[in-house]
Coordinates of C-alpha atoms in Angstrom, one line a residue:
X154 CA 0.0 0.0 0.0
X155 CA 1.3 3.4 -0.9
X156 CA 1.1 6.6 1.1
X157 CA -1.6 9.0 0.1
X158 CA -0.5 11.3 -2.7
X159 CA -2.0 13.8 -5.1
X160 CA -2.5 12.5 -8.6
X161 CA -2.5 14.3 -12.0
X162 CA -5.8 16.0 -11.2
X163 CA -4.6 17.0 -7.7
X164 CA -7.0 14.5 -6.1
X165 CA -5.7 12.5 -3.1
X166 CA -5.5 8.7 -3.6
X167 CA -3.5 5.7 -2.7
X168 CA -2.5 2.4 -4.4
X169 CA -2.9 -1.1 -3.1
X170 CA -0.9 -3.9 -4.8
X171 CA -0.8 -7.6 -4.2
X172 CA 1.8 -10.0 -5.6
X173 CA 0.9 -13.7 -6.1
X174 CA 3.5 -16.3 -6.9
X175 CA 2.4 -19.1 -9.3
X176 CA 4.2 -22.1 -10.8
X177 CA 4.8 -20.1 -14.0
X178 CA 6.1 -17.0 -12.2
X179 CA 4.0 -14.3 -10.5
X180 CA 1.2 -11.7 -11.2
X181 CA 0.5 -8.4 -9.5
X182 CA -2.9 -6.9 -8.9
X183 CA -2.8 -3.1 -8.5
X184 CA -5.7 -0.9 -7.7
X185 CA -5.9 2.9 -7.2
X186 CA -8.3 3.9 -4.5
X187 CA -10.2 7.2 -4.6
X188 CA -10.0 8.5 -1.0
X189 CA -13.3 10.4 -1.3
X190 CA -15.1 7.2 -2.2
X191 CA -13.2 5.2 0.4
X192 CA -13.9 7.8 3.1
X193 CA -17.6 7.7 2.2
X194 CA -17.6 3.9 2.4
X195 CA -15.9 3.9 5.8
X196 CA -18.3 6.6 7.1
X197 CA -21.2 4.4 6.0
X198 CA -19.9 1.5 8.1
X199 CA -19.0 3.7 11.1
X200 CA -22.5 5.2 11.1
X201 CA -23.8 1.8 12.0
X202 CA -21.1 0.9 14.6
X203 CA -18.5 2.5 16.8
X204 CA -14.8 2.5 15.8
X205 CA -12.0 4.2 14.0
X206 CA -10.6 3.5 10.5
X207 CA -6.9 3.9 9.5
X208 CA -4.9 3.2 6.4
X209 CA -1.7 1.3 7.2
X210 CA 1.2 1.0 4.8
X211 CA 3.8 -1.8 4.6
X212 CA 6.1 0.1 7.0
X213 CA 3.3 0.1 9.7
X214 CA 2.7 3.8 9.3
X215 CA -0.9 4.6 9.6
X216 CA -3.1 7.7 9.0
X217 CA -6.6 8.4 10.2
X218 CA -9.1 9.3 7.6
X219 CA -9.3 12.8 9.1
X220 CA -6.5 14.8 10.6
X221 CA -6.7 16.3 14.1
X222 CA -8.6 19.3 12.8
X223 CA -11.3 17.1 11.2
X224 CA -10.0 17.8 7.6
X225 CA -10.5 14.8 5.3
X226 CA -8.1 13.5 2.6
X227 CA -10.8 14.3 0.1
X228 CA -10.6 18.0 1.0
X229 CA -6.8 18.3 0.8
X230 CA -5.9 19.8 -2.5

């Protein structure tokens, strides 16, 4: 998982990639995640139950969906 970064349109997003080994070699599945959609999805889940949501990269560094001021990724441009 990548860190959150601004893309070509200055929209924040992150990338998730999974590598799978096979007998012939390997394949990689890569997906770009729109943080505005992801944040909406998490908010929908959290509206039905208590909790927090974080994105954690391979180095164990995590970020909450909102910063301490309540500003979301989707609003960072």
